[in-house]
Short mmCIF file of C-alpha atoms and ligand atoms in Angstrom, two decimals:
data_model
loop_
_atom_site.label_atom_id
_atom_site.label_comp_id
_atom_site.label_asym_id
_atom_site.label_seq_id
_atom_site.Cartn_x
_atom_site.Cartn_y
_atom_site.Cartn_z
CA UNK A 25 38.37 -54.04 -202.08
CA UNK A 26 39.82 -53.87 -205.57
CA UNK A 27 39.15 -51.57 -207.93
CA UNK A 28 37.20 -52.00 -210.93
CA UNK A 29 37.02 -49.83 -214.30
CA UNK A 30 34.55 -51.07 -216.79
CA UNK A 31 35.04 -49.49 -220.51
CA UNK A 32 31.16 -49.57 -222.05
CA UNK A 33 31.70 -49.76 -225.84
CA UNK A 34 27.80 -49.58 -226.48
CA UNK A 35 27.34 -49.90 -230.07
CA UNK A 36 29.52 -47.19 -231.33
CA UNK A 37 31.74 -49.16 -233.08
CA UNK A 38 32.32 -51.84 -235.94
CA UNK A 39 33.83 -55.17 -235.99
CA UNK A 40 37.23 -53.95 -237.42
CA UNK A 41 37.22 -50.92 -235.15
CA UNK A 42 36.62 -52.45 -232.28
CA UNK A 43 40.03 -54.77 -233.27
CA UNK A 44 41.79 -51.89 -233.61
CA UNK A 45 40.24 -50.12 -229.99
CA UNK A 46 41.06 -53.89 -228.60
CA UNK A 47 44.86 -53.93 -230.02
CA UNK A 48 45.70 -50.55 -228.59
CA UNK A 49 44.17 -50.37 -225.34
CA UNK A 50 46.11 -53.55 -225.10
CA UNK A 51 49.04 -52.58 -226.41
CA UNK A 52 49.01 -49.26 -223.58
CA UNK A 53 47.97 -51.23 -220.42
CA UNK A 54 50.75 -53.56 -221.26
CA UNK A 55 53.12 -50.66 -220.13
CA UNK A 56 51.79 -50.34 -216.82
CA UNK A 57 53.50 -52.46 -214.19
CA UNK A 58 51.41 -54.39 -211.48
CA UNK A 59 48.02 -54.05 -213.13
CA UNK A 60 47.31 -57.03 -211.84
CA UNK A 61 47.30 -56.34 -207.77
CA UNK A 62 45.22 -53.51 -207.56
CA UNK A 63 42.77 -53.27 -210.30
CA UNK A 64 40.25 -55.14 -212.55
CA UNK A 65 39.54 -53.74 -216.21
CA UNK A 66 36.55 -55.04 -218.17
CA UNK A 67 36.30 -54.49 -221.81
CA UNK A 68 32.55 -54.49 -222.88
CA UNK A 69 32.17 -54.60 -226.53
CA UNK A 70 29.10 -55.53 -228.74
CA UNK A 71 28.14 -59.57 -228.43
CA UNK A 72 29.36 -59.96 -231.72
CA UNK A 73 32.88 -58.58 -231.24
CA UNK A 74 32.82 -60.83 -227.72
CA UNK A 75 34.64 -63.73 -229.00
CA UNK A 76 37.68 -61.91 -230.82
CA UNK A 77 38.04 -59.31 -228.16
CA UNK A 78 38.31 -62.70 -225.79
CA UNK A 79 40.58 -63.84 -228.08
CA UNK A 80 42.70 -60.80 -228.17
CA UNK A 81 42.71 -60.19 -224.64
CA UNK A 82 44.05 -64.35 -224.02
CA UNK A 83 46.95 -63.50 -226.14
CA UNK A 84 47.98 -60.88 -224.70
CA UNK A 85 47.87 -62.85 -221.28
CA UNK A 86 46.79 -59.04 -219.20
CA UNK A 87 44.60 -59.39 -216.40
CA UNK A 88 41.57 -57.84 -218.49
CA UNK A 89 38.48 -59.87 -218.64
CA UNK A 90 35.65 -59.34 -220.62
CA UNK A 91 32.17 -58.28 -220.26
CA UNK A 92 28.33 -58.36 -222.25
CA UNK A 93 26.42 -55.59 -222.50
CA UNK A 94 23.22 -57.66 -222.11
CA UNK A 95 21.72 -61.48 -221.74
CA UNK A 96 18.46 -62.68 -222.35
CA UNK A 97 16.60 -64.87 -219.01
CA UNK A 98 16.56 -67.79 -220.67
CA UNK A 99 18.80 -70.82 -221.32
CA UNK A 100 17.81 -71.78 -224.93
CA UNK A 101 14.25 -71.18 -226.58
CA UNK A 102 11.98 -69.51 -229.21
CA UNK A 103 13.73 -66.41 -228.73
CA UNK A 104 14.65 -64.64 -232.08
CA UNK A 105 17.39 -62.20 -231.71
CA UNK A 106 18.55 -62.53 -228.23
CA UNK A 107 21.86 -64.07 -226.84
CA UNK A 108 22.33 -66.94 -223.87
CA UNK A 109 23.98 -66.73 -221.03
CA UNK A 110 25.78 -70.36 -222.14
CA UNK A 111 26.95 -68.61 -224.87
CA UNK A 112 28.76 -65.67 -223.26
CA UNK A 113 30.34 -68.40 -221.00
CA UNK A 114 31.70 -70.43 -223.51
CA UNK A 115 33.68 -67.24 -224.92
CA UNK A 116 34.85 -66.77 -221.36
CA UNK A 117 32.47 -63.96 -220.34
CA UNK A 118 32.87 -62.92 -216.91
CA UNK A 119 30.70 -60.21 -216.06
CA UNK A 120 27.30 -58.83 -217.86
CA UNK A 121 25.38 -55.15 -218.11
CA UNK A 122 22.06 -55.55 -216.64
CA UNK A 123 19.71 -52.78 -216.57
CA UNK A 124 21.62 -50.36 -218.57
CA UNK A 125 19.43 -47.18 -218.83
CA UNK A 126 19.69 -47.17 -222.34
CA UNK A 127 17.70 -50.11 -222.58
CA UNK A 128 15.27 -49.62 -219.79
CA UNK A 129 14.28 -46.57 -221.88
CA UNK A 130 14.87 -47.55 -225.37
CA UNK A 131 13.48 -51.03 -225.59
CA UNK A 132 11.16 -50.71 -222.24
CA UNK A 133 13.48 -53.07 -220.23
CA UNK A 134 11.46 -53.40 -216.92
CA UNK A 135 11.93 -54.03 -213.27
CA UNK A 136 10.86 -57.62 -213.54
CA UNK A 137 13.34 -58.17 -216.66
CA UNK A 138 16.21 -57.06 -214.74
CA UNK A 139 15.76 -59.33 -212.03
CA UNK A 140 14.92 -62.56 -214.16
CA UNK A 141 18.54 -61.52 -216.14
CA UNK A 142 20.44 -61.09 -213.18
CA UNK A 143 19.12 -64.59 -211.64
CA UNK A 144 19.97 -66.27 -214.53
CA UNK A 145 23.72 -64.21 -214.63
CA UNK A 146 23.81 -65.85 -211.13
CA UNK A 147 22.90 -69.36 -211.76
CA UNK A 148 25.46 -69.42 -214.82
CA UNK A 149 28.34 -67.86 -212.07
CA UNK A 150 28.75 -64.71 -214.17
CA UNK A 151 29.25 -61.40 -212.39
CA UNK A 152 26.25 -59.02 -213.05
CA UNK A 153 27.16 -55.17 -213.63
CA UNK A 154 23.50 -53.88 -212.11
CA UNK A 155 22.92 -50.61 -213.14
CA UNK A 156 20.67 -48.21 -211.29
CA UNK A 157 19.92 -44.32 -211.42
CA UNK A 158 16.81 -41.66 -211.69
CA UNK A 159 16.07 -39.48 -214.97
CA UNK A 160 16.34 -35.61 -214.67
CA UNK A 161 12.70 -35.55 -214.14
CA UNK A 162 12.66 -38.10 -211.40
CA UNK A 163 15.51 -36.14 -209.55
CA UNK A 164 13.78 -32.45 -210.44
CA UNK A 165 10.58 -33.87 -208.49
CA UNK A 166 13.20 -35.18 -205.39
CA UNK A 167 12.14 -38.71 -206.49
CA UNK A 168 16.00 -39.93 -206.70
CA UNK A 169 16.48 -41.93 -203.64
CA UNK A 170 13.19 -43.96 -204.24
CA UNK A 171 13.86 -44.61 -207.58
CA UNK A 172 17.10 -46.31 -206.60
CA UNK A 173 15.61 -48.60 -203.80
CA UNK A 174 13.14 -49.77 -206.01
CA UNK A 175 15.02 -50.34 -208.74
CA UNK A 176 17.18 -52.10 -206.31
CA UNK A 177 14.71 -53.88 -204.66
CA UNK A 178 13.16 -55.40 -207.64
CA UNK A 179 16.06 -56.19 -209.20
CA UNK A 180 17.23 -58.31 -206.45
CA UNK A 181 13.67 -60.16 -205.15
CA UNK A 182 14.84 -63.56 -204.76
CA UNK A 183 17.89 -63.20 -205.35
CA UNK A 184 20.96 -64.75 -202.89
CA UNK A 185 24.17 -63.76 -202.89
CA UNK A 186 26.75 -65.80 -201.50
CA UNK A 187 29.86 -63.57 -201.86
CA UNK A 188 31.00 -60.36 -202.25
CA UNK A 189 32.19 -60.66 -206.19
CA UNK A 190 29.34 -61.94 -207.34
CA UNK A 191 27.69 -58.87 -208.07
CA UNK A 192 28.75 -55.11 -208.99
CA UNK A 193 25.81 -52.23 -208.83
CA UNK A 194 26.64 -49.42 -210.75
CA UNK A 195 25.02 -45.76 -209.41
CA UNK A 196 24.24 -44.35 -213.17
CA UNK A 197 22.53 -40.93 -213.20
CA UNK A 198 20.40 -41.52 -216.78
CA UNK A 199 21.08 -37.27 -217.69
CA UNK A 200 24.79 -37.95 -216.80
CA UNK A 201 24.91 -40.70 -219.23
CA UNK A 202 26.60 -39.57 -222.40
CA UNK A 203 26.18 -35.72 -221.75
CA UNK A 204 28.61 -34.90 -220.17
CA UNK A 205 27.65 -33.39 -216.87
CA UNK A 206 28.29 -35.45 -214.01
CA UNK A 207 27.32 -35.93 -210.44
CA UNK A 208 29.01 -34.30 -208.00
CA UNK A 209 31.46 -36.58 -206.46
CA UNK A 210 29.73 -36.59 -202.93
CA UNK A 211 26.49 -36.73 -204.01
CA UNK A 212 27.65 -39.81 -205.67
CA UNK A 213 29.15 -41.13 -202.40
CA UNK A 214 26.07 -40.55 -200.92
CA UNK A 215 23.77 -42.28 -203.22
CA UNK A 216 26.72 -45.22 -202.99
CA UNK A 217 26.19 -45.01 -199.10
CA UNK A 218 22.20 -45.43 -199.74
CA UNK A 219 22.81 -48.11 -201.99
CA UNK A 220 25.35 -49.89 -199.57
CA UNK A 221 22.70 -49.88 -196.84
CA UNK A 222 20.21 -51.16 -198.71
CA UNK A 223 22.47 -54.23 -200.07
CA UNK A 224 23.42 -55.10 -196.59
CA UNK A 225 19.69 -55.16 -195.64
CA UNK A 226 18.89 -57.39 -198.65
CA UNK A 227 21.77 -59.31 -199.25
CA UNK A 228 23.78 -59.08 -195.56
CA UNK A 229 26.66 -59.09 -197.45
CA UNK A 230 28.26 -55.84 -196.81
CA UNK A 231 31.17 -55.66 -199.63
CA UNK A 232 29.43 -55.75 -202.74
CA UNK A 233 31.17 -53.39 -205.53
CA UNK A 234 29.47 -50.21 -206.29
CA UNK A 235 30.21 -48.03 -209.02
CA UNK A 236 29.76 -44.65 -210.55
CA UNK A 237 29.30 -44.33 -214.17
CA UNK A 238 28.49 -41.02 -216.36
CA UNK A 239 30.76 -38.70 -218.31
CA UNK A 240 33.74 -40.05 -216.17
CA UNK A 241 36.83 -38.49 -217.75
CA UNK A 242 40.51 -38.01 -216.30
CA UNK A 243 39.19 -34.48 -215.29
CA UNK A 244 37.25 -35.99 -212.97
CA UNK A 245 38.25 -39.59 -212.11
CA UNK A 246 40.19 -38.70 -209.26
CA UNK A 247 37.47 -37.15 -207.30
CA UNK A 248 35.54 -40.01 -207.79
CA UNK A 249 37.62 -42.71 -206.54
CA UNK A 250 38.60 -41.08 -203.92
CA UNK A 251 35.45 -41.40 -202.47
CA UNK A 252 35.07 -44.44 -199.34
CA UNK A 253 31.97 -46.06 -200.94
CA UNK A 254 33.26 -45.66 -204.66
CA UNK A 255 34.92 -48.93 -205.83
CA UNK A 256 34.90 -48.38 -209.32
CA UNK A 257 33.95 -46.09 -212.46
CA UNK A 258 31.82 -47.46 -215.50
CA UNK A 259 32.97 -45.56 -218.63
CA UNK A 260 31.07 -44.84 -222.03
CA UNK A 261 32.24 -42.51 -224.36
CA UNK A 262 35.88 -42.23 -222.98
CA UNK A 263 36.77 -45.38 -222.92
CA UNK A 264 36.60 -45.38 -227.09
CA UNK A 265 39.60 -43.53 -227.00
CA UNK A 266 42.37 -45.64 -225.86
CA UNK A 267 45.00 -43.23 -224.39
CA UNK A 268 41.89 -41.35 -222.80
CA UNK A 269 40.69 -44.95 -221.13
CA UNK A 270 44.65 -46.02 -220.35
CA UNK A 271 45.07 -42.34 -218.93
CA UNK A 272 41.69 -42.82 -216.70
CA UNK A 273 43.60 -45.89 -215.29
CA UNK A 274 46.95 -44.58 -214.63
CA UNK A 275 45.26 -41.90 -212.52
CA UNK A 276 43.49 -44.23 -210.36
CA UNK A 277 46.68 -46.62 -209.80
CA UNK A 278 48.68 -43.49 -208.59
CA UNK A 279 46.24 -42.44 -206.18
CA UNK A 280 45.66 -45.90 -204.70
P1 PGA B 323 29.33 -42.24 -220.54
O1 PGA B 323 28.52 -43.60 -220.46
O2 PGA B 323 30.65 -42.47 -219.88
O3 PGA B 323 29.45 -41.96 -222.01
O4 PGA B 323 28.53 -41.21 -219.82
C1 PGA B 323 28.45 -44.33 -219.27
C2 PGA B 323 27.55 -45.53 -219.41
O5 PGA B 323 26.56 -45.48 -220.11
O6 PGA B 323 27.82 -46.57 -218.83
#
């Protein structure tokens, strides 16, 4: 399966910074000779950078597509604030965050929410990013493994998938998030092993993309992607720093 590195921008930076992040992490992965064969990069920046980071990244003609950190379940409607999923398209969206942690816990983003987003991801053919993982709490009282199957259980009820690209789960520790402190590279592999399982029962599709994400760096990138069951890193905080994110990628090309 092909790799995947998706840089999370969150909402650290501003229009004019995020041309500038946009423009050099362009300008670096333009160096880097047959990007295209053996990895996909997905820039996520805030929905209202979306269309000139799609802009940016059609000029430059790289094989980077873009991602949303969020949708809202609905088409069109009464819905003050939110964004479609029709919009996203027509900027050429191709994948979306669903689930992040950040906004299960922030804005009380619940089981049921995550599933209606990722159906209507589905229905619109964009790729949902689904992201799954326990608090410290839930992992201090050896709640971690249940936490994930029902997060991943819910999140999927009803939900077909008819191919292996269609979706990309993403194992995301919430205290790794941001801090950090990471899992440890195996214990990742094994929650990706749990989570593989658990897709096959549900979805009998046994190549679904599953990811780590939290406080990846180029300390530790390599011992994550060298795990079997690891297809892919989702990165926060060092992806804001271009030669940091470009680095993170040159290490995974040389090991693969
Ligand atoms: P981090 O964020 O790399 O800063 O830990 C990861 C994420 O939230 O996706």
């Amino acid at each position: 399966m092909k790799k995947i590195v998706i840089a999370n921008w969150k909402m650290f930076l501003n229009h004019k910074e995020t041309e500038l992040l946009t423009r050099g992490t362009l300008k670096n992965l333009k160096k880097i000779k047959n990007l295209e064969e053996n990895l996909e990069i997905v820039l996520c920046p805030s929905f209202i950078s979306l269309p000139l980071v799609s802009e940016l990244i059609k000029q430059s003609s790289l094989p980077v597509a873009i991602g949303a950190q969020d949708v809202f379940w609905q088409e069109r409607g009464a819905v003050t604030g939110e964004v479609s999923v029709l919009t996203l398209k027509e900027i050429n969206t191709r994948y979306v965050i669903i689930g992040h942690s950040e906004r299960r816990q922030n804005l009380k983003e619940t089981d049921q929410m995550v599933n209606w987003k990722i159906k209507i991801t589905l229905k619109n053919n964009l790729i949902p990013i689904l992201c799954l993982g326990e608090t410290f709490q839930e992992r201090k009282r050896g709640e971690k493994e249940k936490v994930i199957i029902r997060q991943l259980n819910k999140a999927l009820k009803g939900v077909k998938i008819n191919s292996k690209n269609q979706l990309v789960v993403a194992y995301e520790p919430v205290w790794a998030i941001g801090s950090g402190l990471f899992v440890e590279p195996l214990e990742a592999e094994k929650i990706s092993q749990l989570i593989r399982k658990k897709l096959i029962s549900l979805t009998s599709k046994d190549q679904i993309r599953l990811i780590y994400g939290g406080s990846v760096d180029e300390r530790n990138i390599k011992s994550f992607i060298k795990q079997k069951t690891i297809d892919g890193v989702l990165i926060g905080t060092t992806s804001l720093k271009k030669e940091k994110f470009v680095g993170i990628i040159k290490k995974i090309l040389e090991f693969l």
